[in-house]
mmCIF file with all atom_site columns, C-alpha atoms in Angstrom:
data_model
loop_
_atom_site.group_PDB
_atom_site.id
_atom_site.type_symbol
_atom_site.label_atom_id
_atom_site.label_alt_id
_atom_site.label_comp_id
_atom_site.label_asym_id
_atom_site.label_entity_id
_atom_site.label_seq_id
_atom_site.pdbx_PDB_ins_code
_atom_site.Cartn_x
_atom_site.Cartn_y
_atom_site.Cartn_z
_atom_site.occupancy
_atom_site.B_iso_or_equiv
_atom_site.pdbx_formal_charge
_atom_site.auth_seq_id
_atom_site.auth_comp_id
_atom_site.auth_asym_id
_atom_site.auth_atom_id
_atom_site.pdbx_PDB_model_num
ATOM 1   C CA . MET U 1 1   ? 131.975 184.029 20.332 1.00 0.00 ? 1   MET U CA 1
ATOM 2   C CA . SER U 1 2   ? 128.858 184.585 22.418 1.00 0.00 ? 2   SER U CA 1
ATOM 3   C CA . THR U 1 3   ? 127.853 188.171 23.054 1.00 0.00 ? 3   THR U CA 1
ATOM 4   C CA . SER U 1 4   ? 126.602 189.748 26.240 1.00 0.00 ? 4   SER U CA 1
ATOM 5   C CA . LEU U 1 5   ? 124.793 192.972 27.035 1.00 0.00 ? 5   LEU U CA 1
ATOM 6   C CA . PHE U 1 6   ? 128.228 194.532 27.461 1.00 0.00 ? 6   PHE U CA 1
ATOM 7   C CA . VAL U 1 7   ? 128.911 194.225 23.733 1.00 0.00 ? 7   VAL U CA 1
ATOM 8   C CA . GLN U 1 8   ? 125.748 196.141 22.854 1.00 0.00 ? 8   GLN U CA 1
ATOM 9   C CA . ILE U 1 9   ? 126.467 198.887 25.392 1.00 0.00 ? 9   ILE U CA 1
ATOM 10  C CA . THR U 1 10  ? 130.094 199.217 24.343 1.00 0.00 ? 10  THR U CA 1
ATOM 11  C CA . ALA U 1 11  ? 128.925 199.763 20.760 1.00 0.00 ? 11  ALA U CA 1
ATOM 12  C CA . LEU U 1 12  ? 126.708 202.636 21.943 1.00 0.00 ? 12  LEU U CA 1
ATOM 13  C CA . LEU U 1 13  ? 129.655 204.176 23.778 1.00 0.00 ? 13  LEU U CA 1
ATOM 14  C CA . GLN U 1 14  ? 131.523 204.661 20.516 1.00 0.00 ? 14  GLN U CA 1
ATOM 15  C CA . SER U 1 15  ? 129.364 207.711 19.797 1.00 0.00 ? 15  SER U CA 1
ATOM 16  C CA . VAL U 1 16  ? 128.974 209.064 23.331 1.00 0.00 ? 16  VAL U CA 1
ATOM 17  C CA . LYS U 1 17  ? 131.418 211.960 22.880 1.00 0.00 ? 17  LYS U CA 1
ATOM 18  C CA . GLY U 1 18  ? 130.417 215.042 20.927 1.00 0.00 ? 18  GLY U CA 1
ATOM 19  C CA . PRO U 1 19  ? 132.711 217.109 18.663 1.00 0.00 ? 19  PRO U CA 1
ATOM 20  C CA . ASP U 1 20  ? 134.307 218.816 21.678 1.00 0.00 ? 20  ASP U CA 1
ATOM 21  C CA . GLY U 1 21  ? 134.763 215.549 23.564 1.00 0.00 ? 21  GLY U CA 1
ATOM 22  C CA . THR U 1 22  ? 131.960 216.067 26.078 1.00 0.00 ? 22  THR U CA 1
ATOM 23  C CA . PRO U 1 23  ? 129.142 213.526 26.532 1.00 0.00 ? 23  PRO U CA 1
ATOM 24  C CA . GLN U 1 24  ? 126.162 213.710 24.217 1.00 0.00 ? 24  GLN U CA 1
ATOM 25  C CA . THR U 1 25  ? 123.030 213.727 26.316 1.00 0.00 ? 25  THR U CA 1
ATOM 26  C CA . MET U 1 26  ? 120.815 211.116 24.722 1.00 0.00 ? 26  MET U CA 1
ATOM 27  C CA . VAL U 1 27  ? 123.654 208.752 23.872 1.00 0.00 ? 27  VAL U CA 1
ATOM 28  C CA . PHE U 1 28  ? 124.913 208.822 27.455 1.00 0.00 ? 28  PHE U CA 1
ATOM 29  C CA . LEU U 1 29  ? 121.412 208.321 28.831 1.00 0.00 ? 29  LEU U CA 1
ATOM 30  C CA . ASN U 1 30  ? 120.792 205.467 26.401 1.00 0.00 ? 30  ASN U CA 1
ATOM 31  C CA . VAL U 1 31  ? 123.996 203.802 27.576 1.00 0.00 ? 31  VAL U CA 1
ATOM 32  C CA . CYS U 1 32  ? 122.781 204.086 31.166 1.00 0.00 ? 32  CYS U CA 1
ATOM 33  C CA . ARG U 1 33  ? 119.333 202.848 30.176 1.00 0.00 ? 33  ARG U CA 1
ATOM 34  C CA . HIS U 1 34  ? 120.761 199.814 28.349 1.00 0.00 ? 34  HIS U CA 1
ATOM 35  C CA . PHE U 1 35  ? 122.837 199.064 31.438 1.00 0.00 ? 35  PHE U CA 1
ATOM 36  C CA . ILE U 1 36  ? 119.758 198.560 33.626 1.00 0.00 ? 36  ILE U CA 1
ATOM 37  C CA . PRO U 1 37  ? 119.279 194.893 32.562 1.00 0.00 ? 37  PRO U CA 1
ATOM 38  C CA . VAL U 1 38  ? 122.802 194.217 33.860 1.00 0.00 ? 38  VAL U CA 1
ATOM 39  C CA . ILE U 1 39  ? 121.878 195.804 37.183 1.00 0.00 ? 39  ILE U CA 1
ATOM 40  C CA . GLU U 1 40  ? 118.782 193.600 37.341 1.00 0.00 ? 40  GLU U CA 1
ATOM 41  C CA . LYS U 1 41  ? 121.040 190.553 37.301 1.00 0.00 ? 41  LYS U CA 1
ATOM 42  C CA . PHE U 1 42  ? 122.246 191.528 40.779 1.00 0.00 ? 42  PHE U CA 1
ATOM 43  C CA . GLY U 1 43  ? 118.792 190.595 42.071 1.00 0.00 ? 43  GLY U CA 1
ATOM 44  C CA . THR U 1 44  ? 116.133 192.360 44.089 1.00 0.00 ? 44  THR U CA 1
ATOM 45  C CA . SER U 1 45  ? 118.697 193.743 46.520 1.00 0.00 ? 45  SER U CA 1
ATOM 46  C CA . PHE U 1 46  ? 119.701 196.227 43.815 1.00 0.00 ? 46  PHE U CA 1
ATOM 47  C CA . LEU U 1 47  ? 116.169 197.538 43.254 1.00 0.00 ? 47  LEU U CA 1
ATOM 48  C CA . ILE U 1 48  ? 117.016 200.752 45.110 1.00 0.00 ? 48  ILE U CA 1
ATOM 49  C CA . VAL U 1 49  ? 120.012 201.315 42.803 1.00 0.00 ? 49  VAL U CA 1
ATOM 50  C CA . LYS U 1 50  ? 117.967 200.534 39.704 1.00 0.00 ? 50  LYS U CA 1
ATOM 51  C CA . SER U 1 51  ? 115.145 202.850 40.779 1.00 0.00 ? 51  SER U CA 1
ATOM 52  C CA . ASP U 1 52  ? 117.542 205.714 41.486 1.00 0.00 ? 52  ASP U CA 1
ATOM 53  C CA . ILE U 1 53  ? 119.296 205.309 38.144 1.00 0.00 ? 53  ILE U CA 1
ATOM 54  C CA . GLN U 1 54  ? 116.033 205.059 36.193 1.00 0.00 ? 54  GLN U CA 1
ATOM 55  C CA . GLY U 1 55  ? 114.587 208.117 37.902 1.00 0.00 ? 55  GLY U CA 1
ATOM 56  C CA . ASN U 1 56  ? 117.621 210.258 37.136 1.00 0.00 ? 56  ASN U CA 1
ATOM 57  C CA . ILE U 1 57  ? 117.748 209.075 33.521 1.00 0.00 ? 57  ILE U CA 1
ATOM 58  C CA . ASP U 1 58  ? 114.102 210.094 33.127 1.00 0.00 ? 58  ASP U CA 1
ATOM 59  C CA . ARG U 1 59  ? 114.691 213.473 34.783 1.00 0.00 ? 59  ARG U CA 1
ATOM 60  C CA . LEU U 1 60  ? 117.594 214.354 32.504 1.00 0.00 ? 60  LEU U CA 1
ATOM 61  C CA . SER U 1 61  ? 115.851 212.993 29.417 1.00 0.00 ? 61  SER U CA 1
ATOM 62  C CA . SER U 1 62  ? 112.745 215.074 30.076 1.00 0.00 ? 62  SER U CA 1
ATOM 63  C CA . ARG U 1 63  ? 114.811 218.237 30.424 1.00 0.00 ? 63  ARG U CA 1
ATOM 64  C CA . ALA U 1 64  ? 116.814 217.484 27.286 1.00 0.00 ? 64  ALA U CA 1
ATOM 65  C CA . GLN U 1 65  ? 113.610 217.157 25.291 1.00 0.00 ? 65  GLN U CA 1
ATOM 66  C CA . THR U 1 66  ? 112.516 220.693 26.239 1.00 0.00 ? 66  THR U CA 1
ATOM 67  C CA . GLN U 1 67  ? 115.335 222.182 24.140 1.00 0.00 ? 67  GLN U CA 1
ATOM 68  C CA . PRO U 1 68  ? 116.770 219.404 21.961 1.00 0.00 ? 68  PRO U CA 1
ATOM 69  C CA . ALA U 1 69  ? 119.163 221.638 20.021 1.00 0.00 ? 69  ALA U CA 1
ATOM 70  C CA . ARG U 1 70  ? 120.622 223.338 23.090 1.00 0.00 ? 70  ARG U CA 1
ATOM 71  C CA . TYR U 1 71  ? 120.810 220.171 25.161 1.00 0.00 ? 71  TYR U CA 1
ATOM 72  C CA . THR U 1 72  ? 122.391 217.891 22.592 1.00 0.00 ? 72  THR U CA 1
ATOM 73  C CA . GLN U 1 73  ? 125.308 217.759 24.992 1.00 0.00 ? 73  GLN U CA 1
ATOM 74  C CA . LEU U 1 74  ? 124.957 217.025 28.661 1.00 0.00 ? 74  LEU U CA 1
ATOM 75  C CA . TYR U 1 75  ? 126.712 219.853 30.427 1.00 0.00 ? 75  TYR U CA 1
ATOM 76  C CA . PRO U 1 76  ? 124.566 222.797 29.233 1.00 0.00 ? 76  PRO U CA 1
ATOM 77  C CA . ILE U 1 77  ? 121.633 221.289 31.145 1.00 0.00 ? 77  ILE U CA 1
ATOM 78  C CA . VAL U 1 78  ? 123.610 221.677 34.347 1.00 0.00 ? 78  VAL U CA 1
ATOM 79  C CA . LEU U 1 79  ? 125.209 225.007 33.493 1.00 0.00 ? 79  LEU U CA 1
ATOM 80  C CA . ASP U 1 80  ? 121.801 226.550 32.764 1.00 0.00 ? 80  ASP U CA 1
ATOM 81  C CA . GLU U 1 81  ? 120.620 225.483 36.221 1.00 0.00 ? 81  GLU U CA 1
ATOM 82  C CA . VAL U 1 82  ? 123.750 226.951 37.791 1.00 0.00 ? 82  VAL U CA 1
ATOM 83  C CA . THR U 1 83  ? 123.008 230.243 36.054 1.00 0.00 ? 83  THR U CA 1
ATOM 84  C CA . THR U 1 84  ? 119.440 230.328 37.406 1.00 0.00 ? 84  THR U CA 1
ATOM 85  C CA . GLY U 1 85  ? 120.429 228.996 40.829 1.00 0.00 ? 85  GLY U CA 1
ATOM 86  C CA . ASP U 1 86  ? 118.190 225.955 40.388 1.00 0.00 ? 86  ASP U CA 1
ATOM 87  C CA . THR U 1 87  ? 120.489 223.189 41.613 1.00 0.00 ? 87  THR U CA 1
ATOM 88  C CA . GLY U 1 88  ? 118.367 221.827 44.460 1.00 0.00 ? 88  GLY U CA 1
ATOM 89  C CA . ASN U 1 89  ? 117.372 218.254 45.214 1.00 0.00 ? 89  ASN U CA 1
ATOM 90  C CA . THR U 1 90  ? 114.928 217.963 42.302 1.00 0.00 ? 90  THR U CA 1
ATOM 91  C CA . SER U 1 91  ? 117.249 219.562 39.749 1.00 0.00 ? 91  SER U CA 1
ATOM 92  C CA . CYS U 1 92  ? 118.931 217.881 36.810 1.00 0.00 ? 92  CYS U CA 1
ATOM 93  C CA . THR U 1 93  ? 122.224 218.895 38.397 1.00 0.00 ? 93  THR U CA 1
ATOM 94  C CA . LYS U 1 94  ? 121.500 216.615 41.334 1.00 0.00 ? 94  LYS U CA 1
ATOM 95  C CA . GLY U 1 95  ? 120.113 214.038 38.918 1.00 0.00 ? 95  GLY U CA 1
ATOM 96  C CA . LEU U 1 96  ? 123.398 213.902 37.004 1.00 0.00 ? 96  LEU U CA 1
ATOM 97  C CA . LEU U 1 97  ? 125.404 213.880 40.230 1.00 0.00 ? 97  LEU U CA 1
ATOM 98  C CA . TRP U 1 98  ? 123.579 210.849 41.595 1.00 0.00 ? 98  TRP U CA 1
ATOM 99  C CA . LEU U 1 99  ? 123.424 209.106 38.232 1.00 0.00 ? 99  LEU U CA 1
ATOM 100 C CA . GLN U 1 100 ? 127.196 209.417 37.946 1.00 0.00 ? 100 GLN U CA 1
ATOM 101 C CA . ARG U 1 101 ? 127.659 208.163 41.504 1.00 0.00 ? 101 ARG U CA 1
ATOM 102 C CA . ALA U 1 102 ? 125.348 205.182 41.113 1.00 0.00 ? 102 ALA U CA 1
ATOM 103 C CA . MET U 1 103 ? 126.803 204.175 37.770 1.00 0.00 ? 103 MET U CA 1
ATOM 104 C CA . SER U 1 104 ? 130.321 204.545 39.166 1.00 0.00 ? 104 SER U CA 1
ATOM 105 C CA . PHE U 1 105 ? 129.377 202.247 42.035 1.00 0.00 ? 105 PHE U CA 1
ATOM 106 C CA . VAL U 1 106 ? 128.083 199.512 39.731 1.00 0.00 ? 106 VAL U CA 1
ATOM 107 C CA . ALA U 1 107 ? 130.955 199.937 37.276 1.00 0.00 ? 107 ALA U CA 1
ATOM 108 C CA . GLY U 1 108 ? 133.390 199.767 40.171 1.00 0.00 ? 108 GLY U CA 1
ATOM 109 C CA . LEU U 1 109 ? 131.759 196.561 41.362 1.00 0.00 ? 109 LEU U CA 1
ATOM 110 C CA . LEU U 1 110 ? 132.141 194.997 37.926 1.00 0.00 ? 110 LEU U CA 1
ATOM 111 C CA . ARG U 1 111 ? 135.771 196.125 37.826 1.00 0.00 ? 111 ARG U CA 1
ATOM 112 C CA . ARG U 1 112 ? 136.398 194.450 41.185 1.00 0.00 ? 112 ARG U CA 1
ATOM 113 C CA . LEU U 1 113 ? 134.885 191.190 39.896 1.00 0.00 ? 113 LEU U CA 1
ATOM 114 C CA . LEU U 1 114 ? 137.047 191.471 36.812 1.00 0.00 ? 114 LEU U CA 1
ATOM 115 C CA . ASP U 1 115 ? 140.276 192.173 38.694 1.00 0.00 ? 115 ASP U CA 1
ATOM 116 C CA . ASP U 1 116 ? 139.727 189.601 41.465 1.00 0.00 ? 116 ASP U CA 1
ATOM 117 C CA . ARG U 1 117 ? 138.423 186.333 40.062 1.00 0.00 ? 117 ARG U CA 1
ATOM 118 C CA . GLN U 1 118 ? 138.038 184.846 43.550 1.00 0.00 ? 118 GLN U CA 1
ATOM 119 C CA . VAL U 1 119 ? 136.181 187.542 45.503 1.00 0.00 ? 119 VAL U CA 1
ATOM 120 C CA . SER U 1 120 ? 132.524 186.884 46.292 1.00 0.00 ? 120 SER U CA 1
ATOM 121 C CA . LEU U 1 121 ? 129.893 189.240 44.935 1.00 0.00 ? 121 LEU U CA 1
ATOM 122 C CA . ALA U 1 122 ? 128.732 190.156 48.440 1.00 0.00 ? 122 ALA U CA 1
ATOM 123 C CA . THR U 1 123 ? 132.256 191.070 49.568 1.00 0.00 ? 123 THR U CA 1
ATOM 124 C CA . ALA U 1 124 ? 132.971 193.006 46.384 1.00 0.00 ? 124 ALA U CA 1
ATOM 125 C CA . ALA U 1 125 ? 129.685 194.900 46.661 1.00 0.00 ? 125 ALA U CA 1
ATOM 126 C CA . SER U 1 126 ? 130.330 195.813 50.297 1.00 0.00 ? 126 SER U CA 1
ATOM 127 C CA . ASP U 1 127 ? 133.900 196.944 49.634 1.00 0.00 ? 127 ASP U CA 1
ATOM 128 C CA . VAL U 1 128 ? 133.018 199.037 46.584 1.00 0.00 ? 128 VAL U CA 1
ATOM 129 C CA . TYR U 1 129 ? 130.028 200.584 48.359 1.00 0.00 ? 129 TYR U CA 1
ATOM 130 C CA . THR U 1 130 ? 132.322 201.647 51.204 1.00 0.00 ? 130 THR U CA 1
ATOM 131 C CA . ASP U 1 131 ? 134.711 203.232 48.699 1.00 0.00 ? 131 ASP U CA 1
ATOM 132 C CA . THR U 1 132 ? 132.034 205.043 46.693 1.00 0.00 ? 132 THR U CA 1
ATOM 133 C CA . LEU U 1 133 ? 128.485 205.723 47.886 1.00 0.00 ? 133 LEU U CA 1
ATOM 134 C CA . TYR U 1 134 ? 128.906 205.250 51.629 1.00 0.00 ? 134 TYR U CA 1
ATOM 135 C CA . GLN U 1 135 ? 130.429 208.696 52.187 1.00 0.00 ? 135 GLN U CA 1
ATOM 136 C CA . TYR U 1 136 ? 127.279 210.319 50.768 1.00 0.00 ? 136 TYR U CA 1
ATOM 137 C CA . HIS U 1 137 ? 124.738 208.298 52.749 1.00 0.00 ? 137 HIS U CA 1
ATOM 138 C CA . GLY U 1 138 ? 123.300 209.035 56.161 1.00 0.00 ? 138 GLY U CA 1
ATOM 139 C CA . TRP U 1 139 ? 122.952 206.226 58.668 1.00 0.00 ? 139 TRP U CA 1
ATOM 140 C CA . ILE U 1 140 ? 119.447 205.157 57.575 1.00 0.00 ? 140 ILE U CA 1
ATOM 141 C CA . THR U 1 141 ? 120.407 204.876 53.900 1.00 0.00 ? 141 THR U CA 1
ATOM 142 C CA . SER U 1 142 ? 123.751 203.233 54.640 1.00 0.00 ? 142 SER U CA 1
ATOM 143 C CA . ALA U 1 143 ? 122.087 200.708 56.946 1.00 0.00 ? 143 ALA U CA 1
ATOM 144 C CA . ALA U 1 144 ? 119.589 199.811 54.222 1.00 0.00 ? 144 ALA U CA 1
ATOM 145 C CA . PHE U 1 145 ? 122.389 199.374 51.686 1.00 0.00 ? 145 PHE U CA 1
ATOM 146 C CA . THR U 1 146 ? 124.473 197.307 54.074 1.00 0.00 ? 146 THR U CA 1
ATOM 147 C CA . VAL U 1 147 ? 121.621 194.852 54.546 1.00 0.00 ? 147 VAL U CA 1
ATOM 148 C CA . ALA U 1 148 ? 120.682 194.795 50.857 1.00 0.00 ? 148 ALA U CA 1
ATOM 149 C CA . LEU U 1 149 ? 124.217 194.106 49.671 1.00 0.00 ? 149 LEU U CA 1
ATOM 150 C CA . LYS U 1 150 ? 124.367 190.982 51.808 1.00 0.00 ? 150 LYS U CA 1
ATOM 151 C CA . LEU U 1 151 ? 121.449 189.561 49.812 1.00 0.00 ? 151 LEU U CA 1
ATOM 152 C CA . VAL U 1 152 ? 123.068 189.590 46.381 1.00 0.00 ? 152 VAL U CA 1
ATOM 153 C CA . PRO U 1 153 ? 123.366 186.236 44.595 1.00 0.00 ? 153 PRO U CA 1
ATOM 154 C CA . SER U 1 154 ? 126.622 184.323 44.479 1.00 0.00 ? 154 SER U CA 1
ATOM 155 C CA . ARG U 1 155 ? 129.261 185.431 42.032 1.00 0.00 ? 155 ARG U CA 1
ATOM 156 C CA . GLU U 1 156 ? 128.677 182.285 39.988 1.00 0.00 ? 156 GLU U CA 1
ATOM 157 C CA . VAL U 1 157 ? 124.917 182.798 39.745 1.00 0.00 ? 157 VAL U CA 1
ATOM 158 C CA . PHE U 1 158 ? 125.348 186.449 38.740 1.00 0.00 ? 158 PHE U CA 1
ATOM 159 C CA . LEU U 1 159 ? 127.789 185.575 35.949 1.00 0.00 ? 159 LEU U CA 1
ATOM 160 C CA . GLN U 1 160 ? 125.574 182.742 34.732 1.00 0.00 ? 160 GLN U CA 1
ATOM 161 C CA . LYS U 1 161 ? 122.648 185.149 34.451 1.00 0.00 ? 161 LYS U CA 1
ATOM 162 C CA . LEU U 1 162 ? 124.629 187.116 31.877 1.00 0.00 ? 162 LEU U CA 1
ATOM 163 C CA . GLY U 1 163 ? 124.597 184.027 29.677 1.00 0.00 ? 163 GLY U CA 1
ATOM 164 C CA . VAL U 1 164 ? 128.173 184.066 28.364 1.00 0.00 ? 164 VAL U CA 1
ATOM 165 C CA . PRO U 1 165 ? 131.070 181.718 29.246 1.00 0.00 ? 165 PRO U CA 1
ATOM 166 C CA . ASN U 1 166 ? 133.238 183.348 31.879 1.00 0.00 ? 166 ASN U CA 1
ATOM 167 C CA . GLU U 1 167 ? 136.402 184.200 29.935 1.00 0.00 ? 167 GLU U CA 1
ATOM 168 C CA . GLU U 1 168 ? 134.460 185.694 27.032 1.00 0.00 ? 168 GLU U CA 1
ATOM 169 C CA . LEU U 1 169 ? 132.326 187.588 29.518 1.00 0.00 ? 169 LEU U CA 1
ATOM 170 C CA . TYR U 1 170 ? 135.382 188.987 31.282 1.00 0.00 ? 170 TYR U CA 1
ATOM 171 C CA . GLN U 1 171 ? 136.799 190.208 27.975 1.00 0.00 ? 171 GLN U CA 1
ATOM 172 C CA . GLN U 1 172 ? 133.528 191.897 27.045 1.00 0.00 ? 172 GLN U CA 1
ATOM 173 C CA . MET U 1 173 ? 133.178 193.371 30.520 1.00 0.00 ? 173 MET U CA 1
ATOM 174 C CA . ALA U 1 174 ? 136.718 194.767 30.326 1.00 0.00 ? 174 ALA U CA 1
ATOM 175 C CA . SER U 1 175 ? 136.037 196.428 26.969 1.00 0.00 ? 175 SER U CA 1
ATOM 176 C CA . PHE U 1 176 ? 132.871 198.006 28.356 1.00 0.00 ? 176 PHE U CA 1
ATOM 177 C CA . LEU U 1 177 ? 134.539 199.282 31.525 1.00 0.00 ? 177 LEU U CA 1
ATOM 178 C CA . ASP U 1 178 ? 137.544 200.624 29.635 1.00 0.00 ? 178 ASP U CA 1
ATOM 179 C CA . ALA U 1 179 ? 135.148 202.689 27.517 1.00 0.00 ? 179 ALA U CA 1
ATOM 180 C CA . PHE U 1 180 ? 132.621 203.678 30.188 1.00 0.00 ? 180 PHE U CA 1
ATOM 181 C CA . GLN U 1 181 ? 134.618 204.470 33.315 1.00 0.00 ? 181 GLN U CA 1
ATOM 182 C CA . PRO U 1 182 ? 136.539 207.354 31.653 1.00 0.00 ? 182 PRO U CA 1
ATOM 183 C CA . VAL U 1 183 ? 133.183 208.910 30.677 1.00 0.00 ? 183 VAL U CA 1
ATOM 184 C CA . LEU U 1 184 ? 131.994 208.700 34.272 1.00 0.00 ? 184 LEU U CA 1
ATOM 185 C CA . GLN U 1 185 ? 135.283 210.163 35.480 1.00 0.00 ? 185 GLN U CA 1
ATOM 186 C CA . ALA U 1 186 ? 134.965 213.057 33.019 1.00 0.00 ? 186 ALA U CA 1
ATOM 187 C CA . ILE U 1 187 ? 131.478 213.840 34.357 1.00 0.00 ? 187 ILE U CA 1
ATOM 188 C CA . HIS U 1 188 ? 132.796 213.681 37.910 1.00 0.00 ? 188 HIS U CA 1
ATOM 189 C CA . THR U 1 189 ? 135.615 216.078 36.997 1.00 0.00 ? 189 THR U CA 1
ATOM 190 C CA . PHE U 1 190 ? 133.123 218.497 35.419 1.00 0.00 ? 190 PHE U CA 1
ATOM 191 C CA . LEU U 1 191 ? 130.974 218.472 38.565 1.00 0.00 ? 191 LEU U CA 1
ATOM 192 C CA . VAL U 1 192 ? 133.985 219.003 40.836 1.00 0.00 ? 192 VAL U CA 1
ATOM 193 C CA . GLN U 1 193 ? 135.347 221.844 38.707 1.00 0.00 ? 193 GLN U CA 1
ATOM 194 C CA . ASN U 1 194 ? 131.973 223.597 38.941 1.00 0.00 ? 194 ASN U CA 1
ATOM 195 C CA . ASN U 1 195 ? 131.676 223.020 42.710 1.00 0.00 ? 195 ASN U CA 1
ATOM 196 C CA . LEU U 1 196 ? 128.697 220.701 42.187 1.00 0.00 ? 196 LEU U CA 1
ATOM 197 C CA . ASP U 1 197 ? 130.019 217.533 43.845 1.00 0.00 ? 197 ASP U CA 1
ATOM 198 C CA . ASP U 1 198 ? 127.736 218.073 46.824 1.00 0.00 ? 198 ASP U CA 1
ATOM 199 C CA . PRO U 1 199 ? 129.078 216.106 49.845 1.00 0.00 ? 199 PRO U CA 1
ATOM 200 C CA . THR U 1 200 ? 125.808 216.350 51.769 1.00 0.00 ? 200 THR U CA 1
ATOM 201 C CA . ARG U 1 201 ? 124.705 212.972 53.137 1.00 0.00 ? 201 ARG U CA 1
ATOM 202 C CA . VAL U 1 202 ? 121.230 211.739 52.232 1.00 0.00 ? 202 VAL U CA 1
#
């Protein structure tokens, strides 16, 4: 069986949860970092998504390195900012919020391709964007995304770029999504429970 990037990332996900079940900071960030080559396969239209994800990974990683023992797990980074009132636009709180949103968008797009073997990549991207990120974007950002998502490659070209025969790829993609989407949902739940799921449009 050929292996894709999804196999490597799924292996990393096996150790993403700490003893109490919450995400371990560097493992989670490494999963996101290893996912970037998959995002690159969507073409230049996804550069804005890639840049946003990379920036938020770097922001959280830098903070984690300031107190490695305390920030072994992800949530204390955010909870410390809540305590000090430092949850503004340049905070790690906002970094995690937007990292979770962007990763959920891309994961949702992959899930749509997996569930509907006929849908085009452009249609899937537009539909998933509407269901996820659109509600958080102002008209300038949403207009830019709407144009960019029309420029994605065909479904066939995207899958070919991943270098694995389709059925094997779908199986590997499913294993990855089954492991990763619950982690993203857990982070979303944490943010909602702490009133940090900021609905402000950007």
